Coordinates of C-alpha atoms in Angstrom, one line a residue:
M1356 CA 204.2 121.0 174.3
T1357 CA 205.9 117.8 175.5
I1358 CA 208.9 116.7 173.4
G1359 CA 210.5 113.3 173.9
N1360 CA 214.2 112.6 173.6
A1361 CA 214.1 110.8 170.3
K1362 CA 215.5 112.4 167.1
V1363 CA 212.7 113.0 164.6
Q1364 CA 213.4 112.4 160.9
V1365 CA 211.4 114.3 158.2
D1366 CA 211.5 113.5 154.5
M1367 CA 210.3 116.0 151.9
V1368 CA 209.9 115.4 148.2
L1369 CA 210.1 118.7 146.4
D1370 CA 211.0 120.7 143.3
L1371 CA 212.8 124.0 143.7
I1372 CA 210.6 125.8 141.1
C1373 CA 207.4 124.6 142.8
V1374 CA 205.6 127.3 144.7
H1375 CA 203.7 124.8 146.8
S1376 CA 207.0 123.2 147.8
Y1377 CA 208.3 126.6 148.8
I1378 CA 205.3 127.4 150.9
G1379 CA 205.2 123.9 152.4
Y1380 CA 208.9 124.0 153.2
T1381 CA 208.7 127.4 154.8
R1382 CA 206.0 126.1 157.2
L1383 CA 207.9 123.0 157.9
A1384 CA 211.1 125.0 158.6
R1385 CA 209.2 127.2 161.1
A1386 CA 207.8 124.1 162.8
A1387 CA 211.2 122.6 163.0
E1388 CA 212.6 125.8 164.5
R1389 CA 209.9 125.8 167.2
F1390 CA 210.5 122.0 167.8
R1391 CA 214.2 122.6 168.3
S1392 CA 213.7 125.6 170.6
E1393 CA 211.9 123.2 172.9
G1394 CA 214.9 120.9 173.0
G1395 CA 213.9 118.5 170.2
E1396 CA 216.1 117.3 167.5
V1397 CA 214.9 117.0 163.9
E1398 CA 216.6 116.0 160.6
I1399 CA 215.0 117.2 157.4
R1400 CA 216.0 115.1 154.3
F1401 CA 215.2 116.1 150.8
A1402 CA 214.3 113.9 147.8
P1403 CA 214.2 115.4 144.3
F1404 CA 211.3 115.7 141.9
E1405 CA 211.4 117.5 138.5
L1406 CA 208.2 119.2 137.4
A1407 CA 209.8 119.5 133.9
P1408 CA 212.3 116.6 133.4
G1409 CA 215.0 117.5 130.9
A1410 CA 214.0 121.1 130.7
P1411 CA 216.8 123.3 129.3
T1412 CA 218.8 125.4 131.8
E1413 CA 219.3 128.4 129.5
G1414 CA 216.1 129.7 131.1
M1415 CA 213.2 131.8 129.8
P1416 CA 210.7 134.1 131.5
L1417 CA 208.4 132.0 133.6
I1418 CA 205.2 133.8 132.6
E1419 CA 206.1 133.3 129.0
A1420 CA 206.7 129.6 129.6
L1421 CA 203.5 129.1 131.5
T1422 CA 201.5 130.9 128.9
Q1423 CA 202.9 128.7 126.1
T1424 CA 202.3 125.5 128.2
F1425 CA 199.0 126.2 130.0
G1426 CA 197.5 129.3 128.5
E1427 CA 196.5 132.7 129.8
K1428 CA 194.1 131.3 132.5
T1429 CA 196.9 129.8 134.5
V1430 CA 198.9 133.0 134.4
Q1431 CA 195.8 134.9 135.7
Q1432 CA 195.9 132.6 138.8
L1433 CA 199.4 133.7 139.8
G1434 CA 198.0 136.7 141.7
Y1435 CA 196.2 134.3 144.0
L1436 CA 199.5 132.4 144.7
V1437 CA 201.3 135.7 145.4
T1438 CA 198.6 136.6 148.0
E1439 CA 198.7 133.1 149.6
A1440 CA 202.5 133.1 149.8
A1441 CA 202.5 136.6 151.4
K1442 CA 200.5 135.1 154.3
D1443 CA 203.7 133.1 155.1
W1444 CA 205.8 136.3 154.6
L1445 CA 207.2 135.1 151.3
E1446 CA 207.7 137.4 148.3
L1447 CA 206.9 135.9 144.9
H1448 CA 208.0 137.9 141.8
Y1449 CA 206.6 136.0 138.9
D1450 CA 207.4 139.0 136.6
R1451 CA 211.1 138.2 136.9
A1452 CA 211.1 134.5 137.7
I1453 CA 213.0 132.2 135.2
A1454 CA 211.7 128.8 134.0
T1455 CA 214.5 126.3 134.0
G1456 CA 215.6 122.8 134.6
T1457 CA 216.4 121.9 138.2
F1458 CA 218.7 118.9 138.0
G1459 CA 221.7 120.9 138.9
A1460 CA 219.9 122.6 141.8
H1461 CA 218.9 119.2 143.2
R1462 CA 222.5 118.1 142.9
L1463 CA 223.6 121.1 144.9
V1464 CA 221.0 120.3 147.6
A1465 CA 222.5 116.7 147.8
Q1466 CA 226.0 118.2 148.1
A1467 CA 224.8 120.5 150.8
A1468 CA 223.2 117.6 152.7
R1469 CA 226.6 115.9 152.7
E1470 CA 228.0 119.0 154.3
G1471 CA 225.1 119.5 156.8
R1472 CA 223.7 122.6 155.2
A1473 CA 220.8 121.2 153.2
E1474 CA 218.1 123.3 154.8
A1475 CA 219.9 126.6 154.3
M1476 CA 220.6 125.6 150.7
V1477 CA 217.0 124.7 149.9
E1478 CA 215.7 128.0 151.4
R1479 CA 218.3 130.0 149.4
L1480 CA 217.4 128.2 146.1
F1481 CA 213.7 128.8 146.6
R1482 CA 214.3 132.5 147.3
A1483 CA 216.6 132.8 144.4
H1484 CA 214.0 131.5 142.0
F1485 CA 210.8 133.1 143.4
T1486 CA 212.1 136.4 144.9
D1487 CA 215.3 137.3 143.2
G1488 CA 214.5 136.2 139.7
L1489 CA 217.7 134.1 139.3
N1490 CA 218.1 131.2 136.9
I1491 CA 218.8 128.3 139.3
G1492 CA 219.5 126.0 136.4
D1493 CA 222.6 128.1 135.5
A1494 CA 225.9 126.6 136.7
G1495 CA 227.4 130.0 137.5
T1496 CA 224.4 131.1 139.5
L1497 CA 224.4 127.8 141.4
A1498 CA 228.1 128.3 142.2
R1499 CA 227.5 131.8 143.6
L1500 CA 224.5 130.6 145.7
A1501 CA 226.6 127.7 147.0
A1502 CA 229.3 130.1 148.1
E1503 CA 226.7 132.3 149.9
V1504 CA 225.6 129.3 152.0
G1505 CA 229.1 127.9 152.4
V1506 CA 228.6 124.8 150.3
T1507 CA 231.1 123.2 147.9
A1508 CA 229.7 123.4 144.3
D1509 CA 230.9 120.7 141.9
D1510 CA 229.6 118.1 139.6
S1511 CA 229.8 115.2 142.1
G1512 CA 226.6 113.4 143.0
T1513 CA 225.2 113.2 139.5
E1514 CA 224.4 109.5 139.6
E1515 CA 223.1 109.8 143.2
V1516 CA 220.5 112.4 142.1
R1517 CA 219.5 110.4 139.0
A1518 CA 219.0 107.4 141.2
A1519 CA 216.9 109.4 143.7
L1520 CA 214.8 110.8 140.9
R1521 CA 214.2 107.3 139.5
L1522 CA 213.2 106.0 143.0
V1523 CA 210.7 108.9 143.4
R1524 CA 209.1 108.2 140.0
E1525 CA 209.0 104.4 140.7
A1526 CA 207.2 105.2 143.9
G1527 CA 204.4 106.7 141.8
V1528 CA 204.9 110.4 142.8
T1529 CA 203.3 112.7 140.3
S1530 CA 203.1 115.9 142.3
V1531 CA 204.9 117.7 145.1
P1532 CA 205.4 118.5 147.9
I1533 CA 205.1 115.3 149.9
F1534 CA 206.2 115.1 153.6
R1535 CA 206.8 112.1 155.7
I1536 CA 207.4 112.5 159.4
E1537 CA 208.5 109.2 160.8
G1538 CA 205.8 106.9 161.9
A1539 CA 203.1 109.0 160.2
Q1540 CA 201.3 108.7 156.9
P1541 CA 202.6 110.9 154.0
M1542 CA 201.3 114.4 154.1
L1543 CA 200.5 115.6 150.6
G1544 CA 200.6 119.2 149.6
E1545 CA 201.0 122.3 151.8
Q1546 CA 200.2 121.7 155.4
P1547 CA 199.7 124.1 158.3
E1548 CA 202.7 124.8 160.5
E1549 CA 200.8 123.5 163.5
A1550 CA 200.2 120.1 161.8
F1551 CA 204.0 119.7 161.1
L1552 CA 204.8 120.7 164.7
A1553 CA 202.2 118.3 166.1
A1554 CA 203.4 115.4 164.0
M1555 CA 207.0 116.0 165.1
T1556 CA 205.9 116.1 168.7
V1557 CA 204.0 112.8 168.3
A1558 CA 206.9 111.2 166.5
S1559 CA 209.3 112.3 169.3
R1560 CA 206.9 111.0 171.9
A1561 CA 206.6 107.7 170.1
G1562 CA 210.3 107.4 169.8
S1563 CA 210.9 108.0 173.4
M1564 CA 208.3 105.5 174.6
V1565 CA 207.8 101.8 174.3
S1566 CA 204.4 100.7 173.2
S1567 CA 202.2 100.5 176.3
D1568 CA 198.7 99.6 177.4
E1569 CA 198.9 102.4 180.0
P1570 CA 196.3 105.2 179.7
D1571 CA 197.1 108.5 178.0
A1572 CA 197.4 111.7 179.9
D1573 CA 193.6 112.2 179.5
G1574 CA 193.0 108.9 181.3
V1575 CA 191.9 107.0 178.1
R1576 CA 193.6 103.8 177.2
N1577 CA 194.7 103.3 173.6
S1578 CA 195.6 100.2 171.7
P1579 CA 199.0 98.7 172.7
L1580 CA 199.9 98.3 169.0
P1581 CA 202.5 101.0 168.1
D1582 CA 201.1 101.9 164.7
V1583 CA 197.6 102.3 166.2
Q1584 CA 198.9 104.4 169.1
N1585 CA 200.8 106.6 166.7
H1586 CA 197.7 107.1 164.6
V1587 CA 195.7 108.1 167.7
W1588 CA 198.3 110.5 169.0
R1589 CA 198.6 112.2 165.6
Y1590 CA 194.8 112.5 165.4
L1591 CA 194.5 114.0 168.9
A1592 CA 197.5 116.4 168.4
T1593 CA 196.2 117.9 165.2
D1594 CA 192.4 117.5 165.6
G1595 CA 192.4 115.0 162.7
V1596 CA 194.4 117.2 160.3
D1597 CA 196.9 114.3 160.4
G1598 CA 195.0 111.1 161.0
H1599 CA 191.4 111.6 159.7
D1600 CA 192.3 110.4 156.2
Y1601 CA 193.9 107.1 157.0
Y1602 CA 195.3 105.6 153.8
G1603 CA 192.5 107.4 152.0
F1604 CA 189.7 106.3 154.3
P1605 CA 187.9 108.6 156.7
T1606 CA 188.4 107.7 160.3
L1607 CA 187.1 108.9 163.7
L1608 CA 188.1 108.2 167.3
L1609 CA 185.6 106.2 169.3
T1610 CA 185.9 106.0 173.1
T1611 CA 183.9 103.2 174.8
R1612 CA 183.9 102.1 178.5
G1613 CA 185.5 98.7 179.0
R1614 CA 182.8 96.2 179.9
R1615 CA 185.1 94.5 182.4
T1616 CA 187.5 97.2 183.7
G1617 CA 185.3 100.3 183.4
Q1618 CA 188.4 102.0 181.9
Q1619 CA 187.7 104.2 178.9
V1620 CA 189.2 102.8 175.7
R1621 CA 189.9 104.7 172.4
T1622 CA 189.9 103.2 169.0
P1623 CA 190.3 104.7 165.5
L1624 CA 187.7 103.4 163.1
I1625 CA 186.5 103.9 159.5
Y1626 CA 183.2 105.6 159.5
G1627 CA 180.4 106.8 157.2
R1628 CA 177.6 109.5 157.5
D1629 CA 173.9 108.9 157.3
G1630 CA 172.5 112.4 157.8
D1631 CA 173.6 113.4 161.3
R1632 CA 174.2 109.8 162.3
V1633 CA 177.5 108.0 162.2
V1634 CA 177.8 104.5 160.8
L1635 CA 180.4 101.9 161.8
I1636 CA 181.1 98.3 160.8
A1637 CA 182.2 95.9 163.5
S1638 CA 184.3 93.8 161.0
N1639 CA 187.4 93.0 163.1
G1640 CA 189.0 92.2 159.8
A1641 CA 187.2 88.9 159.2
A1642 CA 187.9 87.4 162.6
P1643 CA 185.4 85.0 164.1
N1644 CA 184.8 87.3 167.1
N1645 CA 183.3 90.7 167.3
P1646 CA 185.8 93.5 168.1
N1647 CA 186.2 94.7 171.7
W1648 CA 184.9 98.2 171.0
Y1649 CA 181.6 96.7 169.8
L1650 CA 181.3 94.4 172.8
N1651 CA 182.0 97.5 175.0
L1652 CA 179.3 99.5 173.2
M1653 CA 176.8 96.8 173.6
A1654 CA 177.4 96.8 177.4
D1655 CA 177.3 100.6 177.6
P1656 CA 176.0 102.3 174.5
E1657 CA 177.0 105.8 175.6
V1658 CA 180.2 106.6 173.7
H1659 CA 182.5 109.6 173.0
V1660 CA 183.3 110.4 169.4
Q1661 CA 185.8 112.7 167.7
V1662 CA 185.5 113.4 164.0
R1663 CA 188.3 115.8 163.0
A1664 CA 187.9 118.6 165.6
D1665 CA 184.3 117.8 166.3
K1666 CA 183.8 116.0 169.7
F1667 CA 180.5 114.8 170.9
V1668 CA 178.7 112.2 172.9
A1669 CA 176.5 109.6 171.1
T1670 CA 174.4 106.6 171.8
G1671 CA 175.3 103.5 169.8
R1672 CA 172.9 100.8 168.6
I1673 CA 172.7 98.0 166.0
A1674 CA 171.2 98.9 162.7
T1675 CA 167.7 97.6 162.3
A1676 CA 166.9 94.9 159.7
E1677 CA 165.4 97.6 157.5
E1678 CA 168.4 99.9 157.7
R1679 CA 171.1 97.4 157.4
P1680 CA 171.2 96.7 153.6
R1681 CA 171.3 100.4 152.8
L1682 CA 173.9 101.2 155.5
W1683 CA 176.1 98.3 154.5
E1684 CA 176.1 99.4 150.9
L1685 CA 177.1 102.9 152.1
M1686 CA 180.0 101.6 154.1
A1687 CA 181.2 99.1 151.4
K1688 CA 181.5 102.0 149.0
I1689 CA 183.8 103.7 151.4
F1690 CA 185.8 100.6 152.3
P1691 CA 185.1 97.8 149.7
K1692 CA 186.9 95.1 151.7
Y1693 CA 183.9 94.9 154.0
D1694 CA 182.2 92.9 151.2
E1695 CA 185.2 90.5 151.3
Y1696 CA 185.1 90.2 155.0
A1697 CA 181.5 89.2 154.9
T1698 CA 182.4 86.2 152.8
E1699 CA 185.4 85.2 155.0
T1700 CA 183.7 84.9 158.4
T1701 CA 180.8 82.9 159.7
R1702 CA 179.4 85.6 161.9
D1703 CA 176.9 88.3 160.8
I1704 CA 179.1 91.4 160.9
P1705 CA 177.2 94.1 162.9
V1706 CA 176.4 97.5 161.4
V1707 CA 176.4 100.1 164.2
V1708 CA 174.7 103.5 164.2
L1709 CA 175.8 106.3 166.5
E1710 CA 173.1 108.8 167.4
P1711 CA 174.7 112.1 168.5
H1712 CA 173.5 114.0 171.5
R1713 CA 173.1 117.4 170.1
G1714 CA 171.5 120.6 171.5

């Protein structure tokens, strides 16, 4: 693992009574520990979310609260969550967990952040709720937990937390956890530890380099645009765990041979599937010229493709007149702006078919 010199910033939106937040944070913390052990520097910042806004802090047995709200079926699924959490060496004791409001707990995390102890405070609050069966909405309990971690417990920061909750709601967040590692797309829900570590490594590398048209370590040239470079690096580092779903659209990495330089060039592209074949649209936005990757492919149709972790060689060609309408419709359903592009340019946007070399 190669780590750059830049400090990496990680933002996490969480609630402290959310089991998925607990599992996700545990994996993130382990990735951060590994990253730091290699000489990296990472700052984890926390943004609050309330699964039950305004819930009373007196507390009631969690199983009872879940049964009243969601029914017996939800309670029956808790065993699965206990098993899943155990894979990350976490103990969940739903039989003694307490349902409660979490505003005070979030306020304590904000105070801990001001004192440089946010990560320790978050871990202790999760464990208090899920393992120890403590009411983390109770002021006395929060004071004792703060003392354990070495954090000052008081009522300061109330307006700060209210403002942070409002910002999260206005951003459209409806579920947690959400992770944002600088330069990367948001990561929704629990993620593998390796995905967190890879994203940190890529962010560190991006922060310690200027955007460049120089080849990567594997000899392949990427786009000089920083955002595109970052996308490619994340995709490569995680085998597409981070990068395949690009703003909700499926993407692959296409490597062509430069028609002038002979240098291999890698480009992330939206794709579709037509059986075993891969379909691409050479839209280039709605620019008057075809994209370079398409021109390269026309000069040398043998290309290398990576879809998630699947890497293969393929031969590219233009879709036939008979295929084109159906394949265009397929791709426009995936990315509707293709229809707009077709009306904004005078060229006939090519539809490309990649035939994998299998067997």
